[in-house]
Amino acid sequence: MELESGATTSKPSRFVWFALLAGVLLAGCNGLPSRAEPIEVAIQDSERDDWDDLDDLDELDELDEDEDDEEVYDPLSGFNRFMFGFNDKLYFWLLKPVAQGYGFIVPEPARVCVERAFKNLRTPPRFANSLLQLELGKAGAELRRFTVNTTLGFGGLFDAAETMFDWRAPPPEDFGQTLAVHGVGSGVPVTLPVFGPSNVRDALGRIPDVFLDPTFYFLKTWESFALSSGETVNRTSLRIGEYESLKNDALDPYTFFRNAYRDYRRKQIEE
Amino acid sequence: MRIVITLLCFVFLGPALADADDVITDDVIADDAVEDVGGKAVGDLIRATVEKVLAVLQKDDMSRLDKRERVMKIIKPHVDFELMAKRALPSKMWAAMNAEQRKTFTDLFVETIKRSYFEKLVLFSDETVEFGEPVAKKTRRPAYSVVTHVVSKGDRVEVVYALTQSRDEEKKEEVWKVYDFEIEGVSLRSSYRSQYKDFLKDRPLEDLLDAMRKKVDDAKQKEAAEEPKKAGGK
């Protein structure tokens, strides 16, 4: 399968580059995002009808546990927006056409199986990170699912663990979450090429996950790369339309994805 | 050898230790019989409505736009759009708007989310939904959140509905209505709110309304162009 034309850097050195970049950023930046700024809105000199509405507002505020008027501190926004644009083009010009072509040839049920197999294959980092977070229940769940799915599920193609024993997949863990659980703050938002919105902690956290993945040790770099690319193309082929739909909703797609990532990550960490 | 035994322990003791499936939130249900009645009503409402919506989405013989209109009819009595719109703007902004601006904004906001919500639904149209039990929120005003999971192509996506009691103008009574929903932890209301807030930082409200209007008009044009092709089915 013909894939990316451009990538010349090998996987480990790509990560080293990120590490250096991130190191520079950490050195230069304060790192902590929450800075409450007063809301400055251009208020129209409109006539106010009901002053009663103000009473309503107090009660309404009660509905929002996360009434965070915190400004997202985004010092790298110039770089991030550029990267966002880059990723956007990459999706529309490369990833999506390839995924669509692939999806045209390979029937959906097969692609769903392939995705399951990949998920199964990537169990070790999830297992390790669950342990590192002392989530023994999750670690056990990952392990027994892996055992059953690899054997009874034909190498992970079928989720035998769920269908036969109702062993559901636990929320996935990664090293960025492990760091968060151990108190590491997220750092400022960073948009990574290819990988999308992230933050300093999670971006750096990707590196240990590479080493926690056994495939790193017995696949050559280009093989690892091909495998990951295949995984991405397959996954994308099942989700065509999602990115476009989300992007279309947003007045400012960059801000939307940046904030959505933050909320999504917060939820993942809590799980 | 020891490692193998340890690992085997995980495998067999796992079920006893597993807490991965328990969603223990801080919003613990108040021990109040009245709350339970509300909880039950909310749970039934969500279940019934979502199932009706899924039934419509799974029909083969309706055009996309017809489906959307049908779905909107189903959910309309159960969603407090005005409250959603109110909460989609910084509170100070809302307080400073006059009645006409509020109406314009609410209408545009409804048109916006109608399309965006429906787009998402269509993406998940042929899946099953699992329902969790409603959990009372820790707010002064009675509210519940209902966790559901949409099982889609091997993935489980968490969708959480937030409901509170609102006055229904037609029925002239307080009914439970949805005022927000979250997909995988990302709240619809707050994602719009942060965008609008950002937009309004250095631009007046009218610009925002214009931008929203433009987006809605663009979307309507696209739909008008698609409709003739789609007439008679998907």
XYZ file of C-alpha atoms in Angstrom:
505
model
C 0.000 0.000 0.000
C 1.459 3.301 -1.028
C 1.419 5.791 1.754
C 3.177 8.935 2.832
C 5.605 10.296 0.363
C 7.305 12.884 2.465
C 8.418 11.352 5.702
C 12.105 10.937 5.752
C 12.758 11.118 9.463
C 12.714 7.872 11.337
C 10.353 7.516 14.233
C 12.736 7.795 17.165
C 14.443 10.865 15.811
C 11.088 12.504 15.221
C 10.399 12.134 18.891
C 13.793 13.445 19.819
C 13.005 16.563 17.858
C 9.795 17.024 19.798
C 11.597 16.480 23.041
C 14.100 19.177 22.235
C 11.408 21.564 21.172
C 9.390 20.846 24.251
C 12.432 21.229 26.444
C 13.023 24.667 25.040
C 9.417 25.576 25.598
C 9.389 24.354 29.169
C 12.508 26.313 29.895
C 11.026 29.467 28.502
C 7.462 29.239 29.674
C 5.775 29.258 32.975
C 3.817 26.272 31.858
C 0.672 26.674 33.903
C -2.319 27.683 31.849
C -4.868 29.060 34.252
C -4.918 32.782 34.369
C -8.253 34.305 35.078
C -8.736 37.384 33.014
C -11.718 39.650 33.273
C -14.143 39.106 30.441
C -13.864 41.998 28.085
C -16.857 42.110 25.866
C -17.899 44.893 23.599
C -21.161 45.668 25.315
C -23.748 47.356 23.186
C -25.581 50.283 24.651
C -28.812 48.370 24.342
C -31.879 48.919 26.417
C -32.300 46.398 29.146
C -35.805 45.085 29.465
C -35.938 42.898 32.476
C -33.717 43.496 35.375
C -35.406 40.426 36.757
C -33.241 38.404 34.470
C -30.313 39.064 36.706
C -31.953 36.968 39.388
C -32.355 34.196 36.887
C -28.688 34.265 36.155
C -27.650 33.366 39.663
C -29.736 30.275 39.572
C -28.539 29.424 36.110
C -24.926 29.720 37.164
C -25.703 26.962 39.582
C -26.173 24.642 36.660
C -22.627 24.890 35.547
C -20.105 23.091 37.630
C -17.463 24.188 35.230
C -18.288 27.855 34.945
C -14.676 28.420 34.107
C -14.044 31.842 32.825
C -10.433 30.959 32.754
C -8.641 32.134 29.711
C -6.705 29.418 28.014
C -3.118 30.568 28.151
C -1.874 29.815 24.676
C 1.467 31.531 24.133
C 2.296 29.326 21.191
C -0.908 30.133 19.400
C 0.901 31.367 16.310
C 2.775 28.134 15.931
C -0.268 26.117 16.948
C -2.517 27.732 14.416
C 0.029 27.100 11.725
C 0.259 23.466 12.690
C -3.490 23.210 12.807
C -3.620 24.498 9.240
C -0.930 22.050 8.252
C -2.754 19.112 9.787
C -5.980 20.230 8.192
C -4.375 20.184 4.747
C -2.717 16.895 5.497
C -6.089 15.411 6.304
C -7.905 16.690 3.255
C -5.121 16.269 0.758
C -3.575 13.025 1.865
C -5.153 11.098 4.697
C -8.776 11.387 3.690
C -8.340 10.431 0.000
C -6.188 7.470 0.942
C -8.642 6.400 3.612
C -11.544 6.739 1.236
C -9.796 4.709 -1.426
C -8.952 2.063 1.108
C -12.500 2.111 2.401
C -13.816 1.649 -1.078
C -11.817 -1.503 -1.567
C -12.095 -3.073 1.842
C -15.579 -3.718 3.246
C -16.450 -2.092 6.546
C -16.775 -5.225 8.689
C -13.250 -6.160 7.726
C -11.978 -2.728 8.609
C -13.728 -2.868 11.962
C -11.928 -6.139 12.642
C -8.643 -4.610 11.646
C -9.204 -1.745 14.056
C -9.906 -4.198 16.846
C -6.742 -6.081 16.033
C -4.705 -2.890 16.241
C -6.311 -1.963 19.521
C -5.435 -5.364 20.832
C -1.886 -5.047 19.614
C -1.455 -1.776 21.477
C -2.388 -3.301 24.810
C 1.082 -3.274 26.420
C 1.416 0.505 26.813
C -2.142 0.699 28.168
C -1.441 -2.147 30.552
C 1.811 -0.608 31.738
C 0.291 2.809 32.271
C -2.622 1.370 34.182
C -0.104 -0.258 36.496
C 1.852 2.944 36.838
C -1.324 4.655 37.933
C -2.021 1.835 40.363
C -5.240 1.059 38.561
C -4.996 -2.642 39.119
C -8.527 -3.323 38.014
C -7.880 -1.731 34.680
C -4.538 -3.440 34.276
C -6.179 -6.771 34.934
C -8.932 -5.984 32.486
C -6.450 -5.110 29.764
C -4.473 -8.238 30.400
C -7.303 -10.696 30.403
C -8.889 -9.084 27.385
C -5.605 -9.318 25.558
C -5.247 -12.989 26.427
C -8.728 -13.930 25.352
C -8.880 -11.740 22.276
C -5.538 -12.846 20.934
C -6.468 -16.489 21.252
C -10.211 -16.862 20.976
C -10.515 -13.620 19.077
C -8.154 -14.662 16.291
C -5.321 -12.296 16.962
C -7.596 -9.545 18.148
C -9.836 -9.420 15.104
C -12.830 -10.177 17.266
C -13.636 -8.936 20.718
C -14.276 -12.347 22.169
C -13.646 -11.012 25.656
C -16.635 -8.763 25.439
C -18.981 -11.022 23.555
C -18.236 -14.106 25.603
C -17.437 -12.812 29.063
C -18.675 -9.252 28.988
C -15.199 -7.992 29.761
C -15.531 -4.497 28.443
C -12.595 -2.424 27.354
C -11.547 -0.121 30.183
C -10.855 3.534 29.406
C -7.457 3.588 27.690
C -4.455 4.877 29.608
C -1.318 6.451 28.244
C 1.793 7.990 29.701
C 0.482 11.541 29.452
C -2.359 10.499 31.725
C 0.068 8.738 34.027
C 2.006 11.959 34.395
C -1.208 13.861 35.043
C -2.310 11.416 37.717
C 1.024 11.925 39.418
C 0.503 15.646 39.495
C 2.211 16.890 36.376
C 0.386 19.906 34.991
C -0.584 19.929 31.391
C 1.607 22.789 30.300
C 0.615 25.072 27.468
C -1.288 23.858 24.428
C 0.908 22.586 21.643
C -0.414 21.450 18.300
C 1.683 18.640 16.971
C 2.119 17.943 13.292
C 0.201 14.827 12.335
C -0.925 14.087 15.871
C -3.023 17.178 16.336
C -3.872 19.217 19.425
C -1.930 18.316 22.512
C -0.059 19.978 25.321
C 3.502 19.918 26.576
C 2.982 17.088 29.027
C 1.003 14.859 26.683
C 3.333 15.504 23.777
C 6.355 14.452 25.813
C 4.327 11.615 27.245
C 4.132 10.039 23.834
C 7.786 9.203 23.980
C 7.752 6.660 26.823
C 4.745 5.005 25.223
C 6.867 4.189 22.198
C 9.310 2.339 24.401
C 6.530 0.562 26.231
C 5.301 -0.911 22.995
C 6.971 -4.270 22.234
C 6.673 -3.718 18.512
C 9.341 -1.059 18.843
C 11.859 -3.723 19.726
C 11.394 -6.171 16.948
C 10.233 -4.044 14.048
C 12.495 -1.899 11.963
C 11.710 1.782 12.023
C 10.128 1.877 8.611
C 8.051 -1.171 9.500
C 6.791 0.508 12.654
C 6.003 3.535 10.640
C 4.130 1.554 8.021
C 2.191 -0.227 10.721
C 1.153 3.015 12.417
C 0.236 4.549 9.121
C -1.886 1.572 8.276
C -3.555 1.839 11.624
C -4.293 5.498 11.046
C -5.645 4.993 7.548
C -7.871 2.191 8.715
C -9.187 4.147 11.653
C -9.783 7.231 9.554
C -11.679 5.244 6.967
C -14.223 4.371 9.633
C -14.587 7.931 10.789
C -14.783 9.973 7.668
C -17.049 12.924 8.177
C -16.432 13.389 11.875
C -13.634 15.890 11.554
C -15.420 17.776 8.798
C -18.589 17.926 10.827
C -16.885 19.220 13.947
C -14.876 21.701 11.970
C -17.954 22.954 10.223
C -19.746 23.677 13.469
C -17.069 25.903 14.747
C -16.729 29.618 14.231
C -13.053 29.245 14.947
C -12.024 25.642 14.359
C -8.592 26.039 15.893
C -10.010 27.296 19.201
C -12.710 24.702 19.165
C -10.358 21.766 18.747
C -7.886 23.171 21.205
C -10.529 23.554 23.919
C -12.276 20.330 23.036
C -8.996 18.486 23.396
C -8.514 20.023 26.821
C -11.985 18.946 27.978
C -11.616 15.508 26.443
C -8.267 15.013 28.102
C -9.588 16.124 31.451
C -12.261 13.487 31.212
C -9.779 10.813 30.198
C -7.560 11.634 33.128
C -10.466 11.427 35.541
C -11.542 8.022 34.280
C 8.212 -17.851 36.702
C 7.201 -15.416 39.435
C 6.245 -12.942 36.766
C 3.987 -15.469 35.127
C 2.252 -16.170 38.403
C 1.777 -12.497 39.115
C 0.299 -11.979 35.713
C -1.975 -14.954 36.120
C -3.194 -13.440 39.353
C -4.278 -10.399 37.435
C -6.161 -12.520 35.034
C -8.089 -14.396 37.660
C -8.403 -11.822 40.376
C -9.121 -9.135 37.865
C -12.901 -9.425 38.054
C -12.758 -8.901 41.785
C -10.572 -5.863 41.487
C -12.111 -4.368 38.417
C -13.635 -1.040 39.056
C -13.139 0.228 35.575
C -16.792 -0.031 34.766
C -18.049 1.820 37.798
C -18.717 5.439 37.157
C -18.415 6.973 40.575
C -18.882 10.655 40.273
C -18.951 13.276 42.938
C -22.542 14.020 42.144
C -23.889 11.434 44.495
C -27.626 11.110 44.635
C -29.225 12.899 47.541
C -31.205 10.513 49.738
C -34.466 12.025 48.847
C -37.460 10.120 47.676
C -38.557 13.103 45.649
C -35.253 13.094 43.774
C -35.802 9.488 42.824
C -39.051 10.304 41.151
C -37.270 12.985 39.168
C -34.477 10.594 38.353
C -36.833 7.975 37.102
C -38.731 10.472 34.982
C -35.487 11.730 33.499
C -34.197 8.245 32.782
C -37.402 7.199 31.086
C -37.512 10.383 29.085
C -34.005 10.001 27.722
C -34.444 6.358 26.933
C -37.725 6.852 25.114
C -36.551 9.860 23.164
C -33.226 8.430 22.083
C -34.874 5.238 20.943
C -37.421 7.153 18.909
C -34.644 9.169 17.321
C -32.645 6.070 16.464
C -35.708 4.510 14.875
C -36.052 7.486 12.579
C -32.360 7.556 11.727
C -32.393 3.931 10.772
C -35.150 4.311 8.220
C -33.969 3.800 4.695
C -36.749 5.538 2.903
C -36.389 9.099 4.102
C -34.134 11.821 2.820
C -31.541 13.228 5.183
C -33.332 16.517 5.575
C -36.665 14.853 6.222
C -35.029 12.740 8.874
C -33.584 15.824 10.458
C -36.917 17.576 10.579
C -38.538 14.487 12.047
C -35.813 14.170 14.656
C -36.156 17.833 15.534
C -39.874 17.355 16.076
C -39.174 14.458 18.385
C -36.622 16.241 20.513
C -38.075 19.746 20.466
C -40.415 19.372 23.447
C -37.607 17.864 25.478
C -34.854 20.366 24.874
C -34.703 23.831 26.381
C -33.086 25.629 23.487
C -33.472 28.998 25.071
C -31.625 27.913 28.150
C -28.908 26.402 25.991
C -28.587 29.624 24.068
C -28.492 31.667 27.251
C -25.707 29.507 28.595
C -23.776 29.641 25.351
C -22.840 33.236 25.993
C -20.856 34.732 28.839
C -23.420 35.722 31.446
C -22.440 39.364 31.379
C -23.051 39.439 27.658
C -26.499 37.968 27.957
C -27.393 40.419 30.677
C -26.446 43.294 28.410
C -28.475 42.144 25.414
C -31.949 43.452 24.702
C -34.923 41.228 23.998
C -34.537 41.443 20.244
C -30.878 40.547 20.305
C -31.617 37.645 22.574
C -34.258 36.348 20.241
C -32.019 36.696 17.212
C -29.182 34.981 18.947
C -31.376 32.168 20.218
C -32.836 31.540 16.786
C -29.437 31.511 15.125
C -28.021 29.325 17.838
C -30.831 26.826 17.451
C -30.301 26.693 13.707
C -26.613 26.164 14.282
C -26.870 23.349 16.746
C -29.758 21.762 14.921
C -27.435 21.155 12.057
C -24.402 20.274 14.078
C -26.251 17.920 16.410
C -27.971 16.212 13.564
C -24.723 15.771 11.660
C -23.296 13.942 14.629
C -26.364 11.761 14.966
C -26.163 10.679 11.382
C -22.601 9.569 11.907
C -23.780 7.229 14.631
C -27.024 6.246 13.047
C -26.734 2.511 12.896
C -25.586 1.788 16.385
C -27.041 0.766 19.701
C -27.207 2.925 22.761
C -26.653 1.855 26.357
C -28.248 3.892 29.093
C -26.879 4.613 32.529
C -28.885 5.648 35.560
C -29.603 9.349 36.016
C -27.407 10.994 38.603
C -28.530 14.091 40.440
C -26.240 17.049 40.070
C -24.975 19.045 43.013
C -26.691 22.243 42.050
C -29.243 24.415 43.777
C -31.598 24.061 40.883
C -32.627 20.422 40.465
C -30.735 18.841 37.591
C -29.681 15.414 36.451
C -27.071 13.985 34.199
C -27.652 10.801 32.275
C -24.700 8.915 30.892
C -25.277 6.956 27.723
C -22.908 5.075 25.509
C -23.280 4.882 21.793
C -21.712 1.667 20.630
C -20.437 2.455 17.206
C -18.188 0.321 15.014
C -16.432 -1.258 17.944
C -15.981 2.038 19.751
C -18.003 3.161 22.708
C -18.626 6.876 22.694
C -19.925 8.441 25.869
C -22.754 10.923 25.485
C -23.997 12.618 28.648
C -27.265 14.520 28.784
C -27.845 17.250 31.327
C -31.437 17.979 32.242
C -33.240 20.430 34.433
C -36.792 21.475 34.986
C -38.025 24.189 32.714
C -41.328 25.758 32.139
C -43.084 24.339 29.122
C -45.143 27.111 27.574
C -47.617 24.815 25.915
C -48.301 22.550 28.818
C -47.966 25.378 31.324
C -46.023 23.226 33.724
C -42.503 22.404 34.778
C -41.058 19.577 32.753
C -37.628 18.031 32.497
C -35.662 19.269 29.550
C -32.184 18.812 28.219
C -30.007 21.885 28.474
C -26.663 20.458 27.476
C -24.999 17.346 26.252
C -21.429 16.198 26.251
C -19.718 13.931 23.807
C -16.671 12.235 25.302
C -16.395 14.910 27.936
C -16.713 17.822 25.536
C -19.779 19.864 26.329
C -21.656 21.328 23.421
C -22.653 24.360 25.375
C -19.231 25.173 26.695
C -17.456 24.580 23.418
C -19.717 27.117 21.752
C -19.412 29.400 24.711
C -15.639 29.493 24.601
C -15.696 30.230 20.896
C -18.243 33.002 21.250
C -16.397 34.465 24.175
C -13.194 34.485 22.182
C -14.963 36.084 19.257
C -16.528 38.757 21.424
C -13.245 39.719 23.032
C -12.592 42.319 20.391
C -15.700 42.335 18.283
C -19.221 43.572 18.963
C -22.228 41.329 19.330
C -23.609 42.318 15.949
C -20.545 40.870 14.249
C -21.115 37.606 16.013
C -24.733 37.526 14.930
C -23.657 38.272 11.374
C -21.092 35.514 11.422
C -23.646 33.049 12.743
C -26.185 34.176 10.202
C -23.709 33.704 7.405
C -22.878 30.200 8.512
C -26.512 29.244 8.694
C -27.223 30.743 5.297
C -24.287 28.898 3.757
C -25.543 25.676 5.244
C -29.060 26.309 3.944
C -27.726 26.945 0.472
C -25.819 23.727 0.501
C -28.931 21.882 1.588
C -31.028 23.466 -1.112
C -28.489 22.334 -3.660
C -28.514 18.801 -2.313
C -32.238 18.406 -1.929
C -33.228 17.777 -5.579
C -30.637 15.025 -5.815
C -31.828 13.430 -2.619
C -35.501 13.507 -3.373
C -36.938 10.065 -3.102
C -34.520 8.604 -0.620
C -30.949 8.521 0.527
